[in-house]
Coordinates of C-alpha atoms in Angstrom, one line a residue:
M11 CA 90.9 132.5 119.7
I12 CA 92.0 130.7 122.8
Q13 CA 88.5 129.4 123.6
F14 CA 88.2 128.2 120.0
I15 CA 91.5 126.3 120.2
I16 CA 90.5 124.7 123.5
K17 CA 87.1 123.7 122.1
R18 CA 88.8 122.2 119.0
I19 CA 91.3 120.3 121.2
G20 CA 88.3 118.9 123.2
Y21 CA 86.7 117.7 120.0
G22 CA 90.0 116.2 118.9
I23 CA 90.2 114.2 122.2
L24 CA 86.7 112.8 121.7
V25 CA 87.7 111.8 118.1
M26 CA 90.8 110.0 119.4
I27 CA 88.8 108.2 122.1
G28 CA 86.4 107.0 119.4
V29 CA 89.2 105.9 117.1
T30 CA 90.8 104.0 120.0
L31 CA 87.6 102.2 120.8
V32 CA 87.2 101.1 117.2
V33 CA 90.8 100.1 116.8
F34 CA 90.7 98.0 120.0
S35 CA 87.5 96.3 119.0
L36 CA 88.8 95.4 115.5
F37 CA 92.1 94.0 116.6
N38 CA 91.0 92.2 119.8
F39 CA 88.1 90.2 118.3
L40 CA 90.2 88.6 115.5
P41 CA 90.7 84.8 115.8
V42 CA 94.5 85.2 116.5
D43 CA 96.3 84.4 119.8
P44 CA 99.0 87.0 120.4
A45 CA 100.6 84.7 123.0
R46 CA 101.2 82.0 120.3
L47 CA 102.5 84.7 117.9
T48 CA 105.0 85.8 120.6
L49 CA 106.3 82.3 121.5
G50 CA 105.7 80.4 118.3
Q51 CA 103.3 77.5 117.6
R52 CA 105.5 74.9 119.4
A53 CA 105.4 76.6 122.8
D54 CA 104.0 74.6 125.7
V55 CA 100.7 75.5 127.4
E56 CA 102.3 76.8 130.6
S57 CA 104.5 79.3 128.7
V58 CA 101.6 80.5 126.6
E59 CA 99.4 81.0 129.7
A60 CA 102.3 83.0 131.3
I61 CA 102.5 85.3 128.3
R62 CA 98.8 85.7 128.2
K63 CA 98.9 86.8 131.8
E64 CA 101.8 89.2 131.1
L65 CA 100.0 90.8 128.2
G66 CA 96.7 91.0 130.2
L67 CA 94.9 88.7 127.8
D68 CA 93.5 86.6 130.6
K69 CA 91.3 89.5 131.7
P70 CA 87.8 90.3 130.4
K71 CA 87.7 92.4 127.3
M72 CA 86.3 95.5 129.0
T73 CA 89.1 95.4 131.5
Q74 CA 91.6 95.1 128.7
L75 CA 90.0 98.1 127.0
V76 CA 90.3 100.2 130.2
I77 CA 93.9 99.2 130.6
Y78 CA 94.7 100.0 126.9
L79 CA 93.0 103.4 127.2
N80 CA 95.1 104.1 130.3
D81 CA 98.2 103.1 128.4
V82 CA 97.7 105.2 125.3
S83 CA 96.4 108.3 127.1
P84 CA 98.9 111.0 127.8
I85 CA 97.4 111.3 131.3
G86 CA 96.8 108.1 133.2
I87 CA 96.8 106.3 136.6
H88 CA 99.8 104.1 137.3
A89 CA 101.4 102.3 140.2
K90 CA 104.1 104.1 142.2
T91 CA 106.7 101.5 141.6
D92 CA 110.1 101.5 139.9
E93 CA 108.9 98.9 137.4
A94 CA 105.8 101.0 136.4
K95 CA 107.9 104.2 136.2
A96 CA 110.5 102.5 134.0
K97 CA 107.8 101.1 131.8
Y98 CA 105.8 104.3 131.3
S99 CA 108.4 106.9 131.9
Y100 CA 105.8 109.0 133.7
V101 CA 105.9 112.1 135.8
G102 CA 103.6 111.9 138.8
L103 CA 101.1 114.7 139.4
I104 CA 98.7 113.7 142.1
P105 CA 99.2 110.8 144.6
L106 CA 96.3 108.4 144.7
G107 CA 97.2 105.9 147.4
K108 CA 99.4 103.2 145.9
N109 CA 98.9 104.8 142.5
T110 CA 99.5 108.3 141.0
L111 CA 97.8 110.4 138.4
A112 CA 100.7 110.9 135.9
V113 CA 101.6 112.6 132.6
K114 CA 103.5 110.6 130.1
R115 CA 104.1 109.8 126.4
P116 CA 101.3 107.5 125.0
Y117 CA 102.5 104.0 125.7
L118 CA 101.7 101.9 122.6
R119 CA 103.2 98.7 124.2
R120 CA 105.7 96.3 122.6
S121 CA 105.9 94.4 119.3
Y122 CA 105.0 90.7 119.6
Q123 CA 107.7 89.8 117.1
T124 CA 110.7 91.9 118.0
K125 CA 109.8 92.9 121.7
R126 CA 110.8 96.5 120.8
P127 CA 108.6 99.4 122.0
V128 CA 106.1 100.4 119.4
N129 CA 106.8 104.1 119.9
E130 CA 110.4 103.4 119.0
I131 CA 109.5 101.4 115.9
L132 CA 107.1 104.2 114.6
L133 CA 109.5 107.0 115.4
E134 CA 112.3 105.2 113.5
A135 CA 110.1 104.9 110.4
L136 CA 108.4 108.3 110.6
P137 CA 111.2 110.5 109.2
K138 CA 111.3 108.6 105.9
T139 CA 107.5 108.9 105.5
F140 CA 107.7 112.6 106.5
I141 CA 110.4 113.3 103.9
L142 CA 108.4 111.4 101.2
A143 CA 105.1 113.1 102.0
L144 CA 106.6 116.6 102.3
S145 CA 108.4 116.1 98.9
A146 CA 105.2 114.9 97.3
I147 CA 103.0 117.7 98.6
I148 CA 105.6 120.4 97.6
I149 CA 105.6 119.0 94.1
A150 CA 101.8 118.9 94.0
C151 CA 101.5 122.5 95.3
L152 CA 104.1 124.0 92.9
I153 CA 102.6 122.3 89.9
G154 CA 98.9 122.3 90.8
I155 CA 98.6 125.9 92.0
T156 CA 100.7 127.3 89.1
L157 CA 98.8 125.4 86.4
G158 CA 95.5 126.1 88.1
M159 CA 96.1 129.8 88.2
L160 CA 97.3 129.9 84.5
A161 CA 94.3 127.8 83.5
A162 CA 91.9 130.2 85.2
V163 CA 93.5 133.2 83.5
K164 CA 93.3 131.5 80.1
Q165 CA 89.9 130.0 80.6
H166 CA 88.5 127.9 77.6
S167 CA 91.9 128.0 75.9
L168 CA 93.7 125.0 74.5
F169 CA 96.0 125.0 77.5
D170 CA 93.0 125.1 79.9
N171 CA 91.3 122.2 78.1
I172 CA 94.4 120.0 78.0
S173 CA 95.2 120.8 81.6
M174 CA 91.7 119.8 82.7
S175 CA 91.9 116.5 80.8
V176 CA 95.3 115.6 82.3
S177 CA 94.1 116.5 85.8
V178 CA 91.1 114.2 85.5
L179 CA 93.4 111.4 84.4
G180 CA 95.8 112.1 87.3
I181 CA 92.9 112.0 89.8
S182 CA 91.6 108.7 88.4
V183 CA 94.9 106.9 88.5
P184 CA 95.7 105.3 92.0
S185 CA 99.0 106.0 93.5
Y186 CA 100.2 102.4 93.4
L187 CA 99.5 102.3 89.7
S188 CA 101.5 105.5 89.1
A189 CA 104.3 104.1 91.2
M190 CA 104.5 100.9 89.2
I191 CA 104.4 102.7 85.9
L192 CA 107.1 105.2 87.0
A193 CA 109.3 102.5 88.5
Y194 CA 109.1 100.4 85.3
L195 CA 109.6 103.2 82.8
F196 CA 112.2 105.3 84.6
G197 CA 113.7 102.8 87.0
I198 CA 114.0 99.8 84.7
L199 CA 113.3 100.5 81.0
W200 CA 115.1 103.8 80.9
H201 CA 117.4 103.3 83.9
K202 CA 120.6 103.8 81.9
Y203 CA 119.4 107.3 80.8
T204 CA 117.8 108.5 84.0
G205 CA 120.1 106.8 86.6
L206 CA 117.0 106.3 88.8
N207 CA 116.3 103.1 90.6
A208 CA 113.0 101.0 90.6
I209 CA 113.5 100.2 94.3
G210 CA 115.7 101.6 97.0
D211 CA 115.3 103.3 100.4
I212 CA 115.5 107.1 100.5
T213 CA 118.2 106.9 103.1
E214 CA 121.4 105.0 102.8
F215 CA 124.6 104.6 104.8
D216 CA 128.1 105.6 103.8
D217 CA 131.3 103.7 104.5
L218 CA 131.6 105.2 108.0
G219 CA 128.0 104.2 108.9
N220 CA 126.5 107.7 108.7
E221 CA 123.0 107.8 107.3
Y222 CA 122.3 110.2 104.4
L223 CA 119.5 111.2 102.1
E224 CA 119.6 109.5 98.7
L225 CA 117.8 112.1 96.5
K226 CA 117.7 110.0 93.4
N227 CA 115.6 107.3 95.3
L228 CA 113.2 110.0 96.4
I229 CA 112.3 111.4 93.0
L230 CA 110.1 108.6 91.6
P231 CA 108.1 107.8 94.8
A232 CA 107.5 111.6 95.5
I233 CA 106.1 112.1 92.0
A234 CA 104.0 108.9 92.1
L235 CA 102.6 110.0 95.5
G236 CA 102.0 113.6 94.2
V237 CA 100.1 112.7 91.0
R238 CA 96.6 112.6 92.5
P239 CA 97.1 115.7 94.7
I240 CA 98.4 117.6 91.7
G241 CA 95.1 117.0 89.8
I242 CA 92.9 117.9 92.8
I243 CA 94.9 121.0 93.7
F244 CA 94.8 122.2 90.1
Q245 CA 91.1 121.9 89.8
L246 CA 90.4 123.6 93.1
T247 CA 92.8 126.4 92.4
R248 CA 91.3 127.0 88.9
S249 CA 87.7 126.9 90.3
A250 CA 88.5 129.3 93.2
M251 CA 90.5 131.7 91.0
L252 CA 87.6 131.9 88.5
D253 CA 85.2 132.7 91.3
V254 CA 87.5 135.4 92.7
L255 CA 88.3 137.0 89.4
S256 CA 84.6 137.5 88.7
Q257 CA 84.1 139.4 92.0
D258 CA 83.2 143.1 92.0
Y259 CA 86.3 144.2 94.0
M260 CA 88.5 142.6 91.3
R261 CA 86.8 144.7 88.6
T262 CA 87.2 147.7 90.8
A263 CA 90.9 147.1 91.3
K264 CA 91.3 146.7 87.5
A265 CA 89.4 150.0 86.9
K266 CA 91.7 151.8 89.3
G267 CA 94.7 150.8 87.2
L268 CA 96.2 148.2 89.4
S269 CA 98.6 146.0 87.5
F270 CA 97.4 142.6 86.4
G271 CA 100.2 140.8 88.1
K272 CA 99.7 142.6 91.5
M273 CA 96.0 142.1 91.2
L274 CA 96.4 138.4 90.5
Y275 CA 99.0 137.5 93.2
K276 CA 98.1 140.0 96.0
H277 CA 94.3 139.8 95.8
A278 CA 93.0 137.0 93.7
L279 CA 95.4 134.2 94.7
R280 CA 95.3 134.9 98.4
N281 CA 91.5 135.0 98.5
A282 CA 91.3 131.8 96.5
M283 CA 93.6 129.8 98.8
N284 CA 91.1 128.7 101.5
P285 CA 89.7 125.6 99.8
V286 CA 93.2 124.8 98.4
I287 CA 94.7 124.9 101.9
T288 CA 92.0 122.5 103.2
T289 CA 92.9 120.1 100.4
I290 CA 96.7 120.5 100.9
S291 CA 96.4 119.9 104.6
G292 CA 94.1 116.9 104.2
W293 CA 96.4 115.3 101.6
F294 CA 99.5 116.0 103.6
A295 CA 98.0 114.3 106.6
S296 CA 97.0 111.4 104.5
L297 CA 100.4 111.0 102.9
L298 CA 102.2 111.5 106.2
A299 CA 100.0 108.9 107.9
G300 CA 101.3 106.3 105.5
A301 CA 101.9 106.0 101.8
Y302 CA 101.4 102.3 102.1
F303 CA 101.5 101.0 98.6
V304 CA 104.1 103.5 97.3
E305 CA 106.5 102.6 100.1
I306 CA 106.0 98.9 99.5
I307 CA 106.6 99.2 95.7
F308 CA 109.8 101.3 96.1
D309 CA 110.9 99.4 99.2
I310 CA 111.0 102.5 101.4
K311 CA 111.1 101.5 105.1
G312 CA 108.6 104.2 106.2
L313 CA 105.5 104.2 108.3
G314 CA 103.3 102.6 105.7
Y315 CA 105.9 99.8 105.0
V316 CA 106.2 99.0 108.7
T317 CA 102.4 98.9 109.2
V318 CA 101.8 96.6 106.3
V319 CA 104.6 94.2 107.2
N320 CA 103.5 94.0 110.8
L321 CA 99.9 93.6 109.9
L322 CA 100.7 90.7 107.7
N323 CA 102.6 89.2 110.6
F324 CA 99.7 89.8 113.0
D325 CA 101.8 92.1 115.1
F326 CA 98.8 94.0 116.4
P327 CA 100.5 96.5 118.8
V328 CA 102.5 98.0 115.9
A329 CA 99.4 98.1 113.5
M330 CA 97.2 99.6 116.3
G331 CA 99.8 102.2 117.2
S332 CA 100.2 103.2 113.5
V333 CA 96.4 103.7 113.1
L334 CA 96.2 105.8 116.3
F335 CA 99.2 107.9 115.1
T336 CA 97.3 108.4 111.7
A337 CA 94.2 109.7 113.6
A338 CA 96.3 112.0 115.7
V339 CA 98.0 113.5 112.6
F340 CA 94.6 114.2 111.0
V341 CA 93.2 115.8 114.3
V342 CA 96.2 118.0 114.8
I343 CA 96.4 119.2 111.2
N344 CA 92.7 120.0 111.1
I345 CA 93.1 122.2 114.1
L346 CA 96.0 124.0 112.6
V347 CA 94.1 124.5 109.3
D348 CA 91.2 126.1 111.2
I349 CA 93.6 128.6 112.8
M350 CA 95.2 129.4 109.5
Y351 CA 91.8 130.3 108.0
G352 CA 91.5 133.2 110.3
I353 CA 95.1 134.4 109.5
L354 CA 94.9 134.1 105.7
D355 CA 91.4 135.5 105.2
P356 CA 90.3 138.5 107.3
R357 CA 86.7 137.9 106.2
I358 CA 86.6 134.8 108.4
S359 CA 85.9 135.4 112.1
I360 CA 86.1 132.6 114.5
R361 CA 83.0 132.4 116.7
N362 CA 82.7 130.2 119.8

């Protein structure tokens, strides 16, 4: 197991290096001058050149790439100066002359617009996206798995046929369209009956300045974000359950007099969960990485909202940091899912 985990982490590191190369190439070959964005269009030439030098934009592209990789890597080589230590907050490991091999948090640089550290901006927005994504995936799991199991037990019934039709419709409708429909119907048209808002952040502040979770502003965006996962989880659960229910060991359990409920929950559902878990993990990673349009529609200041706004403002460090964070989330969750496979299904053995 340990060797498998180490190997998967190694693959994850290679994926992250590849994503970093792609992200750097995309954002650094656009016809936009970050120095001008930082100072404004009326800045004089000397000030622009000074900012370009400070940001390292006066160096060749390959040199800029090496510096960026060194910045975002958790292990890098940095100068043994107070300025570098304050900038990167590193812990030195091995002295290398005037430099040191150090371990640190990935340094995603500073926003061109606000001058704030990108790490700080993303960490500030992340909790809202996490709450939204977690709520959406919980709703999708509860509804999708329950309906999928019932549809498999009642195959070819009216309930099964209606559920299949509704799930196809749910999969076909984009999240942003679901968000707009729900916001209009329940947040505007029927607002006086539902009490729900068409727009509103999921966290608000009381009179004393304490932040709290506003649940009524979470309901509509969580449902809108969970519509597509519900349909997919439903269909996978139904298909997997039908396959498991037709196995010989299920017929043997039934012949031995095992109760239908125990047979369904203890044996059938557990053995049918592998493809469902893969789907749940993938969707949760996707939602956590940024529910861009849903956050924009409902005015939720989460990771997706921050990314879109800063991308429109050509604030590349924030956009690049968000993409790298997205990739890291997918890599970590995929590793965790592979480990969960071996725990949930004894038939699966992890081979190196």
